[in-house]
Amino acid sequence: MIKMKVNRMTWASGITAAVTKVANEDGWLIQFMFKANNSTNAITYTMEILDPDDMATVLYSKAAIPENASTLTVSLKVPIKKDFQIKVTPSGDPGGSGGIVDIIMYLELK
C-alpha cells in the first residue's frame, strides 16, 4: 500500500468551478482522508474519481464532505487506472477566506 498526497486544491472568493488533479497510479483506492479549511461561507465539497479513458465515467463519488473537518473514508476497493483524475467541486462560493482542500489517498498497487 502507498500513500499519495493531493495538496492544495484552492478556490478564491467567488470561484465555484471544479478543480481537477491527475494521479499516475494503477491499482485500487483503499481509503482517503479529505481535509477542508473553515471557509467564510458554509460550504461542502464533492469528490469524484474519474476514469482516464472516459472522463464522463465516475468511478467513485462522495458528496457533502464538510468544511473545517478531516473526513476519513475507509473500506473502499475502487479500481483506478494510470492517469485517473481527482475532481473536487465546492457547493458554492467559499467567501473571503477562500477554500483549501488537501487529500491523502491510500492505494493498493497492481
PDB file of N, CA and C in Angstrom:
ATOM      1  N   MET A   1       0.840  -1.163   0.000  1.00  0.00           N
ATOM      2  CA  MET A   1       0.000   0.000   0.000  1.00  0.00           C
ATOM      3  C   MET A   1       0.895   1.239   0.000  1.00  0.00           C
ATOM      4  N   ILE A   2       0.478   2.253  -0.769  1.00  0.00           N
ATOM      5  CA  ILE A   2       1.224   3.508  -0.796  1.00  0.00           C
ATOM      6  C   ILE A   2       0.318   4.659  -0.379  1.00  0.00           C
ATOM      7  N   LYS A   3       0.956   5.716   0.081  1.00  0.00           N
ATOM      8  CA  LYS A   3       0.261   6.931   0.480  1.00  0.00           C
ATOM      9  C   LYS A   3       0.515   7.973  -0.598  1.00  0.00           C
ATOM     10  N   MET A   4      -0.544   8.580  -1.107  1.00  0.00           N
ATOM     11  CA  MET A   4      -0.424   9.592  -2.143  1.00  0.00           C
ATOM     12  C   MET A   4      -1.089  10.877  -1.643  1.00  0.00           C
ATOM     13  N   LYS A   5      -0.370  11.988  -1.725  1.00  0.00           N
ATOM     14  CA  LYS A   5      -0.918  13.267  -1.277  1.00  0.00           C
ATOM     15  C   LYS A   5      -1.353  14.111  -2.469  1.00  0.00           C
ATOM     16  N   VAL A   6      -2.525  14.702  -2.340  1.00  0.00           N
ATOM     17  CA  VAL A   6      -3.030  15.672  -3.310  1.00  0.00           C
ATOM     18  C   VAL A   6      -3.165  16.971  -2.521  1.00  0.00           C
ATOM     19  N   ASN A   7      -2.153  17.830  -2.634  1.00  0.00           N
ATOM     20  CA  ASN A   7      -2.076  19.033  -1.816  1.00  0.00           C
ATOM     21  C   ASN A   7      -2.624  20.272  -2.501  1.00  0.00           C
ATOM     22  N   ARG A   8      -3.220  21.099  -1.704  1.00  0.00           N
ATOM     23  CA  ARG A   8      -3.590  22.462  -2.059  1.00  0.00           C
ATOM     24  C   ARG A   8      -4.454  22.623  -3.301  1.00  0.00           C
ATOM     25  N   MET A   9      -5.604  22.024  -3.275  1.00  0.00           N
ATOM     26  CA  MET A   9      -6.621  22.367  -4.265  1.00  0.00           C
ATOM     27  C   MET A   9      -7.273  23.622  -3.687  1.00  0.00           C
ATOM     28  N   THR A  10      -7.289  24.735  -4.434  1.00  0.00           N
ATOM     29  CA  THR A  10      -7.740  26.001  -3.862  1.00  0.00           C
ATOM     30  C   THR A  10      -8.807  26.688  -4.717  1.00  0.00           C
ATOM     31  N   TRP A  11      -9.626  27.478  -4.017  1.00  0.00           N
ATOM     32  CA  TRP A  11     -10.665  28.282  -4.642  1.00  0.00           C
ATOM     33  C   TRP A  11     -10.619  29.673  -4.020  1.00  0.00           C
ATOM     34  N   ALA A  12     -10.549  30.705  -4.841  1.00  0.00           N
ATOM     35  CA  ALA A  12     -10.603  32.082  -4.351  1.00  0.00           C
ATOM     36  C   ALA A  12     -12.063  32.467  -4.120  1.00  0.00           C
ATOM     37  N   SER A  13     -12.277  33.569  -3.447  1.00  0.00           N
ATOM     38  CA  SER A  13     -13.634  34.073  -3.234  1.00  0.00           C
ATOM     39  C   SER A  13     -14.338  34.231  -4.583  1.00  0.00           C
ATOM     40  N   GLY A  14     -15.557  33.751  -4.669  1.00  0.00           N
ATOM     41  CA  GLY A  14     -16.341  33.856  -5.899  1.00  0.00           C
ATOM     42  C   GLY A  14     -16.155  32.714  -6.874  1.00  0.00           C
ATOM     43  N   ILE A  15     -15.187  31.847  -6.645  1.00  0.00           N
ATOM     44  CA  ILE A  15     -14.908  30.739  -7.565  1.00  0.00           C
ATOM     45  C   ILE A  15     -15.641  29.480  -7.085  1.00  0.00           C
ATOM     46  N   THR A  16     -16.404  28.874  -7.987  1.00  0.00           N
ATOM     47  CA  THR A  16     -17.154  27.662  -7.627  1.00  0.00           C
ATOM     48  C   THR A  16     -16.891  26.502  -8.584  1.00  0.00           C
ATOM     49  N   ALA A  17     -16.001  26.685  -9.548  1.00  0.00           N
ATOM     50  CA  ALA A  17     -15.712  25.643 -10.535  1.00  0.00           C
ATOM     51  C   ALA A  17     -14.909  24.499  -9.908  1.00  0.00           C
ATOM     52  N   ALA A  18     -15.039  23.339 -10.489  1.00  0.00           N
ATOM     53  CA  ALA A  18     -14.294  22.166 -10.025  1.00  0.00           C
ATOM     54  C   ALA A  18     -12.801  22.338 -10.278  1.00  0.00           C
ATOM     55  N   VAL A  19     -11.998  21.717  -9.423  1.00  0.00           N
ATOM     56  CA  VAL A  19     -10.545  21.652  -9.607  1.00  0.00           C
ATOM     57  C   VAL A  19     -10.209  20.181  -9.800  1.00  0.00           C
ATOM     58  N   THR A  20      -9.380  19.888 -10.785  1.00  0.00           N
ATOM     59  CA  THR A  20      -9.038  18.507 -11.110  1.00  0.00           C
ATOM     60  C   THR A  20      -7.531  18.314 -11.067  1.00  0.00           C
ATOM     61  N   LYS A  21      -7.103  17.202 -10.485  1.00  0.00           N
ATOM     62  CA  LYS A  21      -5.689  16.801 -10.459  1.00  0.00           C
ATOM     63  C   LYS A  21      -5.582  15.410 -11.072  1.00  0.00           C
ATOM     64  N   VAL A  22      -4.435  15.126 -11.698  1.00  0.00           N
ATOM     65  CA  VAL A  22      -4.187  13.815 -12.310  1.00  0.00           C
ATOM     66  C   VAL A  22      -3.207  13.040 -11.438  1.00  0.00           C
ATOM     67  N   ALA A  23      -3.488  11.754 -11.257  1.00  0.00           N
ATOM     68  CA  ALA A  23      -2.603  10.886 -10.480  1.00  0.00           C
ATOM     69  C   ALA A  23      -2.112   9.748 -11.369  1.00  0.00           C
ATOM     70  N   ASN A  24      -0.859   9.346 -11.181  1.00  0.00           N
ATOM     71  CA  ASN A  24      -0.224   8.353 -12.056  1.00  0.00           C
ATOM     72  C   ASN A  24      -0.044   6.998 -11.386  1.00  0.00           C
ATOM     73  N   GLU A  25      -1.094   6.463 -10.844  1.00  0.00           N
ATOM     74  CA  GLU A  25      -1.004   5.147 -10.200  1.00  0.00           C
ATOM     75  C   GLU A  25      -2.005   4.201 -10.837  1.00  0.00           C
ATOM     76  N   ASP A  26      -1.811   2.921 -10.601  1.00  0.00           N
ATOM     77  CA  ASP A  26      -2.655   1.883 -11.174  1.00  0.00           C
ATOM     78  C   ASP A  26      -2.919   0.852 -10.084  1.00  0.00           C
ATOM     79  N   GLY A  27      -4.170   0.644  -9.723  1.00  0.00           N
ATOM     80  CA  GLY A  27      -4.496  -0.316  -8.668  1.00  0.00           C
ATOM     81  C   GLY A  27      -5.867  -0.077  -8.095  1.00  0.00           C
ATOM     82  N   TRP A  28      -5.936   0.078  -6.754  1.00  0.00           N
ATOM     83  CA  TRP A  28      -7.213   0.265  -6.067  1.00  0.00           C
ATOM     84  C   TRP A  28      -7.081   1.361  -5.019  1.00  0.00           C
ATOM     85  N   LEU A  29      -8.104   2.212  -4.950  1.00  0.00           N
ATOM     86  CA  LEU A  29      -8.202   3.194  -3.882  1.00  0.00           C
ATOM     87  C   LEU A  29      -8.808   2.477  -2.679  1.00  0.00           C
ATOM     88  N   ILE A  30      -8.069   2.420  -1.574  1.00  0.00           N
ATOM     89  CA  ILE A  30      -8.485   1.695  -0.378  1.00  0.00           C
ATOM     90  C   ILE A  30      -9.152   2.629   0.634  1.00  0.00           C
ATOM     91  N   GLN A  31      -8.576   3.806   0.837  1.00  0.00           N
ATOM     92  CA  GLN A  31      -9.165   4.795   1.737  1.00  0.00           C
ATOM     93  C   GLN A  31      -8.591   6.162   1.418  1.00  0.00           C
ATOM     94  N   PHE A  32      -9.270   7.201   1.924  1.00  0.00           N
ATOM     95  CA  PHE A  32      -8.741   8.551   1.763  1.00  0.00           C
ATOM     96  C   PHE A  32      -9.144   9.414   2.944  1.00  0.00           C
ATOM     97  N   MET A  33      -8.335  10.450   3.173  1.00  0.00           N
ATOM     98  CA  MET A  33      -8.651  11.470   4.162  1.00  0.00           C
ATOM     99  C   MET A  33      -8.773  12.786   3.422  1.00  0.00           C
ATOM    100  N   PHE A  34      -9.858  13.477   3.645  1.00  0.00           N
ATOM    101  CA  PHE A  34     -10.190  14.730   2.978  1.00  0.00           C
ATOM    102  C   PHE A  34     -10.189  15.827   4.035  1.00  0.00           C
ATOM    103  N   LYS A  35      -9.345  16.852   3.854  1.00  0.00           N
ATOM    104  CA  LYS A  35      -9.260  17.949   4.817  1.00  0.00           C
ATOM    105  C   LYS A  35      -9.612  19.253   4.112  1.00  0.00           C
ATOM    106  N   ALA A  36     -10.595  19.962   4.653  1.00  0.00           N
ATOM    107  CA  ALA A  36     -11.015  21.243   4.086  1.00  0.00           C
ATOM    108  C   ALA A  36     -10.955  22.323   5.152  1.00  0.00           C
ATOM    109  N   ASN A  37     -10.509  23.511   4.747  1.00  0.00           N
ATOM    110  CA  ASN A  37     -10.419  24.620   5.702  1.00  0.00           C
ATOM    111  C   ASN A  37     -11.809  25.120   6.098  1.00  0.00           C
ATOM    112  N   ASN A  38     -11.844  25.989   7.079  1.00  0.00           N
ATOM    113  CA  ASN A  38     -13.085  26.627   7.509  1.00  0.00           C
ATOM    114  C   ASN A  38     -13.248  27.884   6.664  1.00  0.00           C
ATOM    115  N   SER A  39     -14.042  27.808   5.623  1.00  0.00           N
ATOM    116  CA  SER A  39     -14.218  28.957   4.740  1.00  0.00           C
ATOM    117  C   SER A  39     -15.241  29.931   5.332  1.00  0.00           C
ATOM    118  N   THR A  40     -15.244  31.138   4.825  1.00  0.00           N
ATOM    119  CA  THR A  40     -16.147  32.179   5.312  1.00  0.00           C
ATOM    120  C   THR A  40     -17.610  31.750   5.166  1.00  0.00           C
ATOM    121  N   ASN A  41     -17.957  31.218   4.010  1.00  0.00           N
ATOM    122  CA  ASN A  41     -19.319  30.738   3.775  1.00  0.00           C
ATOM    123  C   ASN A  41     -19.387  29.248   4.117  1.00  0.00           C
ATOM    124  N   ALA A  42     -20.503  28.812   4.613  1.00  0.00           N
ATOM    125  CA  ALA A  42     -20.677  27.395   4.977  1.00  0.00           C
ATOM    126  C   ALA A  42     -20.905  26.586   3.695  1.00  0.00           C
ATOM    127  N   ILE A  43     -19.856  25.892   3.247  1.00  0.00           N
ATOM    128  CA  ILE A  43     -19.964  25.083   2.028  1.00  0.00           C
ATOM    129  C   ILE A  43     -19.543  23.649   2.326  1.00  0.00           C
ATOM    130  N   THR A  44     -19.852  22.768   1.392  1.00  0.00           N
ATOM    131  CA  THR A  44     -19.388  21.384   1.431  1.00  0.00           C
ATOM    132  C   THR A  44     -18.681  21.123   0.102  1.00  0.00           C
ATOM    133  N   TYR A  45     -18.111  19.938  -0.028  1.00  0.00           N
ATOM    134  CA  TYR A  45     -17.393  19.571  -1.248  1.00  0.00           C
ATOM    135  C   TYR A  45     -17.870  18.209  -1.744  1.00  0.00           C
ATOM    136  N   THR A  46     -17.736  18.001  -3.041  1.00  0.00           N
ATOM    137  CA  THR A  46     -17.960  16.698  -3.658  1.00  0.00           C
ATOM    138  C   THR A  46     -16.652  16.267  -4.290  1.00  0.00           C
ATOM    139  N   MET A  47     -16.226  15.034  -3.996  1.00  0.00           N
ATOM    140  CA  MET A  47     -15.013  14.480  -4.595  1.00  0.00           C
ATOM    141  C   MET A  47     -15.406  13.346  -5.528  1.00  0.00           C
ATOM    142  N   GLU A  48     -14.839  13.350  -6.725  1.00  0.00           N
ATOM    143  CA  GLU A  48     -15.085  12.293  -7.699  1.00  0.00           C
ATOM    144  C   GLU A  48     -13.764  11.754  -8.214  1.00  0.00           C
ATOM    145  N   ILE A  49     -13.719  10.460  -8.461  1.00  0.00           N
ATOM    146  CA  ILE A  49     -12.596   9.816  -9.135  1.00  0.00           C
ATOM    147  C   ILE A  49     -13.085   9.485 -10.536  1.00  0.00           C
ATOM    148  N   LEU A  50     -12.402  10.028 -11.553  1.00  0.00           N
ATOM    149  CA  LEU A  50     -12.832   9.866 -12.944  1.00  0.00           C
ATOM    150  C   LEU A  50     -11.936   8.889 -13.696  1.00  0.00           C
ATOM    151  N   ASP A  51     -12.554   8.118 -14.552  1.00  0.00           N
ATOM    152  CA  ASP A  51     -11.854   7.154 -15.395  1.00  0.00           C
ATOM    153  C   ASP A  51     -11.030   7.905 -16.445  1.00  0.00           C
ATOM    154  N   PRO A  52      -9.734   7.625 -16.575  1.00  0.00           N
ATOM    155  CA  PRO A  52      -8.905   8.355 -17.542  1.00  0.00           C
ATOM    156  C   PRO A  52      -9.269   8.067 -19.000  1.00  0.00           C
ATOM    157  N   ASP A  53      -9.934   6.939 -19.261  1.00  0.00           N
ATOM    158  CA  ASP A  53     -10.313   6.595 -20.635  1.00  0.00           C
ATOM    159  C   ASP A  53     -11.588   7.304 -21.076  1.00  0.00           C
ATOM    160  N   ASP A  54     -12.408   7.691 -20.113  1.00  0.00           N
ATOM    161  CA  ASP A  54     -13.671   8.357 -20.412  1.00  0.00           C
ATOM    162  C   ASP A  54     -14.012   9.253 -19.224  1.00  0.00           C
ATOM    163  N   MET A  55     -13.694  10.535 -19.318  1.00  0.00           N
ATOM    164  CA  MET A  55     -13.857  11.455 -18.187  1.00  0.00           C
ATOM    165  C   MET A  55     -15.307  11.587 -17.731  1.00  0.00           C
ATOM    166  N   ALA A  56     -16.255  11.105 -18.523  1.00  0.00           N
ATOM    167  CA  ALA A  56     -17.662  11.141 -18.118  1.00  0.00           C
ATOM    168  C   ALA A  56     -17.991   9.985 -17.168  1.00  0.00           C
ATOM    169  N   THR A  57     -17.086   9.020 -17.051  1.00  0.00           N
ATOM    170  CA  THR A  57     -17.321   7.869 -16.182  1.00  0.00           C
ATOM    171  C   THR A  57     -16.753   8.144 -14.800  1.00  0.00           C
ATOM    172  N   VAL A  58     -17.630   8.170 -13.819  1.00  0.00           N
ATOM    173  CA  VAL A  58     -17.240   8.411 -12.432  1.00  0.00           C
ATOM    174  C   VAL A  58     -17.052   7.048 -11.761  1.00  0.00           C
ATOM    175  N   LEU A  59     -15.832   6.772 -11.309  1.00  0.00           N
ATOM    176  CA  LEU A  59     -15.526   5.505 -10.649  1.00  0.00           C
ATOM    177  C   LEU A  59     -15.941   5.523  -9.177  1.00  0.00           C
ATOM    178  N   TYR A  60     -15.899   6.713  -8.578  1.00  0.00           N
ATOM    179  CA  TYR A  60     -16.270   6.859  -7.164  1.00  0.00           C
ATOM    180  C   TYR A  60     -16.697   8.304  -6.934  1.00  0.00           C
ATOM    181  N   SER A  61     -17.678   8.509  -6.081  1.00  0.00           N
ATOM    182  CA  SER A  61     -18.131   9.845  -5.747  1.00  0.00           C
ATOM    183  C   SER A  61     -18.539   9.905  -4.283  1.00  0.00           C
ATOM    184  N   LYS A  62     -18.173  10.987  -3.621  1.00  0.00           N
ATOM    185  CA  LYS A  62     -18.617  11.241  -2.247  1.00  0.00           C
ATOM    186  C   LYS A  62     -19.020  12.705  -2.182  1.00  0.00           C
ATOM    187  N   ALA A  63     -20.270  12.955  -1.791  1.00  0.00           N
ATOM    188  CA  ALA A  63     -20.815  14.306  -1.736  1.00  0.00           C
ATOM    189  C   ALA A  63     -20.941  14.773  -0.294  1.00  0.00           C
ATOM    190  N   ALA A  64     -21.202  16.059  -0.149  1.00  0.00           N
ATOM    191  CA  ALA A  64     -21.464  16.696   1.149  1.00  0.00           C
ATOM    192  C   ALA A  64     -20.343  16.483   2.164  1.00  0.00           C
ATOM    193  N   ILE A  65     -19.093  16.560   1.692  1.00  0.00           N
ATOM    194  CA  ILE A  65     -17.950  16.472   2.598  1.00  0.00           C
ATOM    195  C   ILE A  65     -17.837  17.832   3.293  1.00  0.00           C
ATOM    196  N   PRO A  66     -17.869  17.873   4.619  1.00  0.00           N
ATOM    197  CA  PRO A  66     -17.909  19.158   5.315  1.00  0.00           C
ATOM    198  C   PRO A  66     -16.583  19.899   5.313  1.00  0.00           C
ATOM    199  N   GLU A  67     -16.695  21.217   5.441  1.00  0.00           N
ATOM    200  CA  GLU A  67     -15.510  22.048   5.630  1.00  0.00           C
ATOM    201  C   GLU A  67     -15.093  21.982   7.090  1.00  0.00           C
ATOM    202  N   ASN A  68     -13.913  22.514   7.376  1.00  0.00           N
ATOM    203  CA  ASN A  68     -13.391  22.602   8.735  1.00  0.00           C
ATOM    204  C   ASN A  68     -13.401  21.247   9.443  1.00  0.00           C
ATOM    205  N   ALA A  69     -13.045  20.208   8.695  1.00  0.00           N
ATOM    206  CA  ALA A  69     -13.033  18.862   9.272  1.00  0.00           C
ATOM    207  C   ALA A  69     -12.069  17.982   8.485  1.00  0.00           C
ATOM    208  N   SER A  70     -11.687  16.888   9.121  1.00  0.00           N
ATOM    209  CA  SER A  70     -10.941  15.836   8.420  1.00  0.00           C
ATOM    210  C   SER A  70     -11.880  14.654   8.304  1.00  0.00           C
ATOM    211  N   THR A  71     -12.187  14.276   7.089  1.00  0.00           N
ATOM    212  CA  THR A  71     -13.110  13.181   6.837  1.00  0.00           C
ATOM    213  C   THR A  71     -12.316  11.981   6.349  1.00  0.00           C
ATOM    214  N   LEU A  72     -12.382  10.877   7.068  1.00  0.00           N
ATOM    215  CA  LEU A  72     -11.685   9.647   6.694  1.00  0.00           C
ATOM    216  C   LEU A  72     -12.691   8.640   6.171  1.00  0.00           C
ATOM    217  N   THR A  73     -12.469   8.157   4.972  1.00  0.00           N
ATOM    218  CA  THR A  73     -13.319   7.124   4.389  1.00  0.00           C
ATOM    219  C   THR A  73     -12.488   5.868   4.250  1.00  0.00           C
ATOM    220  N   VAL A  74     -12.980   4.760   4.787  1.00  0.00           N
ATOM    221  CA  VAL A  74     -12.238   3.503   4.770  1.00  0.00           C
ATOM    222  C   VAL A  74     -13.066   2.399   4.128  1.00  0.00           C
ATOM    223  N   SER A  75     -12.443   1.254   3.975  1.00  0.00           N
ATOM    224  CA  SER A  75     -13.074   0.050   3.420  1.00  0.00           C
ATOM    225  C   SER A  75     -13.568   0.235   1.997  1.00  0.00           C
ATOM    226  N   LEU A  76     -12.741   0.861   1.175  1.00  0.00           N
ATOM    227  CA  LEU A  76     -13.049   1.008  -0.244  1.00  0.00           C
ATOM    228  C   LEU A  76     -12.238  -0.010  -1.032  1.00  0.00           C
ATOM    229  N   LYS A  77     -12.636  -0.270  -2.240  1.00  0.00           N
ATOM    230  CA  LYS A  77     -11.838  -1.056  -3.189  1.00  0.00           C
ATOM    231  C   LYS A  77     -12.230  -0.560  -4.578  1.00  0.00           C
ATOM    232  N   VAL A  78     -11.878   0.703  -4.843  1.00  0.00           N
ATOM    233  CA  VAL A  78     -12.241   1.354  -6.098  1.00  0.00           C
ATOM    234  C   VAL A  78     -11.112   1.138  -7.106  1.00  0.00           C
ATOM    235  N   PRO A  79     -11.399   0.491  -8.242  1.00  0.00           N
ATOM    236  CA  PRO A  79     -10.346   0.282  -9.237  1.00  0.00           C
ATOM    237  C   PRO A  79      -9.963   1.605  -9.896  1.00  0.00           C
ATOM    238  N   ILE A  80      -8.669   1.848  -9.982  1.00  0.00           N
ATOM    239  CA  ILE A  80      -8.171   3.055 -10.626  1.00  0.00           C
ATOM    240  C   ILE A  80      -7.119   2.668 -11.670  1.00  0.00           C
ATOM    241  N   LYS A  81      -6.994   3.525 -12.681  1.00  0.00           N
ATOM    242  CA  LYS A  81      -6.014   3.298 -13.736  1.00  0.00           C
ATOM    243  C   LYS A  81      -5.061   4.479 -13.800  1.00  0.00           C
ATOM    244  N   LYS A  82      -3.888   4.231 -14.347  1.00  0.00           N
ATOM    245  CA  LYS A  82      -2.887   5.287 -14.517  1.00  0.00           C
ATOM    246  C   LYS A  82      -3.530   6.514 -15.157  1.00  0.00           C
ATOM    247  N   ASP A  83      -3.191   7.683 -14.637  1.00  0.00           N
ATOM    248  CA  ASP A  83      -3.705   8.970 -15.096  1.00  0.00           C
ATOM    249  C   ASP A  83      -5.173   9.206 -14.742  1.00  0.00           C
ATOM    250  N   PHE A  84      -5.671   8.533 -13.680  1.00  0.00           N
ATOM    251  CA  PHE A  84      -7.034   8.823 -13.235  1.00  0.00           C
ATOM    252  C   PHE A  84      -7.083  10.247 -12.692  1.00  0.00           C
ATOM    253  N   GLN A  85      -8.271  10.840 -12.689  1.00  0.00           N
ATOM    254  CA  GLN A  85      -8.408  12.213 -12.230  1.00  0.00           C
ATOM    255  C   GLN A  85      -9.191  12.288 -10.926  1.00  0.00           C
ATOM    256  N   ILE A  86      -8.777  13.217 -10.080  1.00  0.00           N
ATOM    257  CA  ILE A  86      -9.452  13.507  -8.825  1.00  0.00           C
ATOM    258  C   ILE A  86     -10.096  14.877  -9.016  1.00  0.00           C
ATOM    259  N   LYS A  87     -11.410  14.914  -8.965  1.00  0.00           N
ATOM    260  CA  LYS A  87     -12.149  16.153  -9.207  1.00  0.00           C
ATOM    261  C   LYS A  87     -12.865  16.558  -7.913  1.00  0.00           C
ATOM    262  N   VAL A  88     -12.666  17.797  -7.484  1.00  0.00           N
ATOM    263  CA  VAL A  88     -13.315  18.307  -6.275  1.00  0.00           C
ATOM    264  C   VAL A  88     -14.099  19.564  -6.653  1.00  0.00           C
ATOM    265  N   THR A  89     -15.365  19.585  -6.236  1.00  0.00           N
ATOM    266  CA  THR A  89     -16.254  20.691  -6.549  1.00  0.00           C
ATOM    267  C   THR A  89     -16.859  21.252  -5.265  1.00  0.00           C
ATOM    268  N   PRO A  90     -16.723  22.560  -5.029  1.00  0.00           N
ATOM    269  CA  PRO A  90     -17.362  23.156  -3.853  1.00  0.00           C
ATOM    270  C   PRO A  90     -18.864  23.331  -4.116  1.00  0.00           C
ATOM    271  N   SER A  91     -19.650  23.339  -3.043  1.00  0.00           N
ATOM    272  CA  SER A  91     -21.097  23.506  -3.195  1.00  0.00           C
ATOM    273  C   SER A  91     -21.478  24.955  -3.479  1.00  0.00           C
ATOM    274  N   GLY A  92     -20.535  25.875  -3.298  1.00  0.00           N
ATOM    275  CA  GLY A  92     -20.805  27.288  -3.544  1.00  0.00           C
ATOM    276  C   GLY A  92     -19.555  28.119  -3.347  1.00  0.00           C
ATOM    277  N   ASP A  93     -19.751  29.413  -3.271  1.00  0.00           N
ATOM    278  CA  ASP A  93     -18.663  30.381  -3.087  1.00  0.00           C
ATOM    279  C   ASP A  93     -18.082  30.231  -1.679  1.00  0.00           C
ATOM    280  N   PRO A  94     -16.756  29.995  -1.549  1.00  0.00           N
ATOM    281  CA  PRO A  94     -16.181  29.852  -0.211  1.00  0.00           C
ATOM    282  C   PRO A  94     -16.098  31.170   0.564  1.00  0.00           C
ATOM    283  N   GLY A  95     -16.252  32.297  -0.114  1.00  0.00           N
ATOM    284  CA  GLY A  95     -16.190  33.591   0.561  1.00  0.00           C
ATOM    285  C   GLY A  95     -14.771  34.118   0.655  1.00  0.00           C
ATOM    286  N   GLY A  96     -14.591  35.132   1.461  1.00  0.00           N
ATOM    287  CA  GLY A  96     -13.325  35.846   1.568  1.00  0.00           C
ATOM    288  C   GLY A  96     -12.132  35.014   1.960  1.00  0.00           C
ATOM    289  N   SER A  97     -12.341  33.981   2.748  1.00  0.00           N
ATOM    290  CA  SER A  97     -11.218  33.131   3.177  1.00  0.00           C
ATOM    291  C   SER A  97     -10.738  32.204   2.076  1.00  0.00           C
ATOM    292  N   GLY A  98     -11.570  31.985   1.067  1.00  0.00           N
ATOM    293  CA  GLY A  98     -11.242  31.014   0.026  1.00  0.00           C
ATOM    294  C   GLY A  98     -11.428  29.600   0.531  1.00  0.00           C
ATOM    295  N   GLY A  99     -11.271  28.660  -0.347  1.00  0.00           N
ATOM    296  CA  GLY A  99     -11.385  27.249   0.014  1.00  0.00           C
ATOM    297  C   GLY A  99     -10.061  26.545  -0.240  1.00  0.00           C
ATOM    298  N   ILE A 100      -9.664  25.676   0.689  1.00  0.00           N
ATOM    299  CA  ILE A 100      -8.425  24.910   0.549  1.00  0.00           C
ATOM    300  C   ILE A 100      -8.722  23.467   0.920  1.00  0.00           C
ATOM    301  N   VAL A 101      -8.347  22.550   0.043  1.00  0.00           N
ATOM    302  CA  VAL A 101      -8.567  21.120   0.288  1.00  0.00           C
ATOM    303  C   VAL A 101      -7.252  20.374   0.087  1.00  0.00           C
ATOM    304  N   ASP A 102      -6.948  19.498   1.023  1.00  0.00           N
ATOM    305  CA  ASP A 102      -5.834  18.548   0.911  1.00  0.00           C
ATOM    306  C   ASP A 102      -6.431  17.151   1.022  1.00  0.00           C
ATOM    307  N   ILE A 103      -5.935  16.232   0.208  1.00  0.00           N
ATOM    308  CA  ILE A 103      -6.427  14.853   0.236  1.00  0.00           C
ATOM    309  C   ILE A 103      -5.235  13.911   0.382  1.00  0.00           C
ATOM    310  N   ILE A 104      -5.367  12.945   1.248  1.00  0.00           N
ATOM    311  CA  ILE A 104      -4.385  11.877   1.359  1.00  0.00           C
ATOM    312  C   ILE A 104      -5.085  10.592   0.965  1.00  0.00           C
ATOM    313  N   MET A 105      -4.539   9.905  -0.040  1.00  0.00           N
ATOM    314  CA  MET A 105      -5.133   8.656  -0.529  1.00  0.00           C
ATOM    315  C   MET A 105      -4.208   7.504  -0.217  1.00  0.00           C
ATOM    316  N   TYR A 106      -4.811   6.386   0.121  1.00  0.00           N
ATOM    317  CA  TYR A 106      -4.057   5.150   0.336  1.00  0.00           C
ATOM    318  C   TYR A 106      -4.442   4.194  -0.775  1.00  0.00           C
ATOM    319  N   LEU A 107      -3.450   3.781  -1.549  1.00  0.00           N
ATOM    320  CA  LEU A 107      -3.667   2.967  -2.734  1.00  0.00           C
ATOM    321  C   LEU A 107      -2.973   1.626  -2.608  1.00  0.00           C
ATOM    322  N   GLU A 108      -3.636   0.617  -3.094  1.00  0.00           N
ATOM    323  CA  GLU A 108      -3.031  -0.711  -3.229  1.00  0.00           C
ATOM    324  C   GLU A 108      -2.684  -0.848  -4.716  1.00  0.00           C
ATOM    325  N   LEU A 109      -1.411  -1.006  -5.027  1.00  0.00           N
ATOM    326  CA  LEU A 109      -0.973  -1.040  -6.419  1.00  0.00           C
ATOM    327  C   LEU A 109      -1.095  -2.434  -7.000  1.00  0.00           C
ATOM    328  N   LYS A 110      -1.237  -2.475  -8.322  1.00  0.00           N
ATOM    329  CA  LYS A 110      -1.308  -3.759  -9.036  1.00  0.00           C
ATOM    330  C   LYS A 110       0.067  -4.353  -9.136  1.00  0.00           C
TER     331      LYS A 110
END
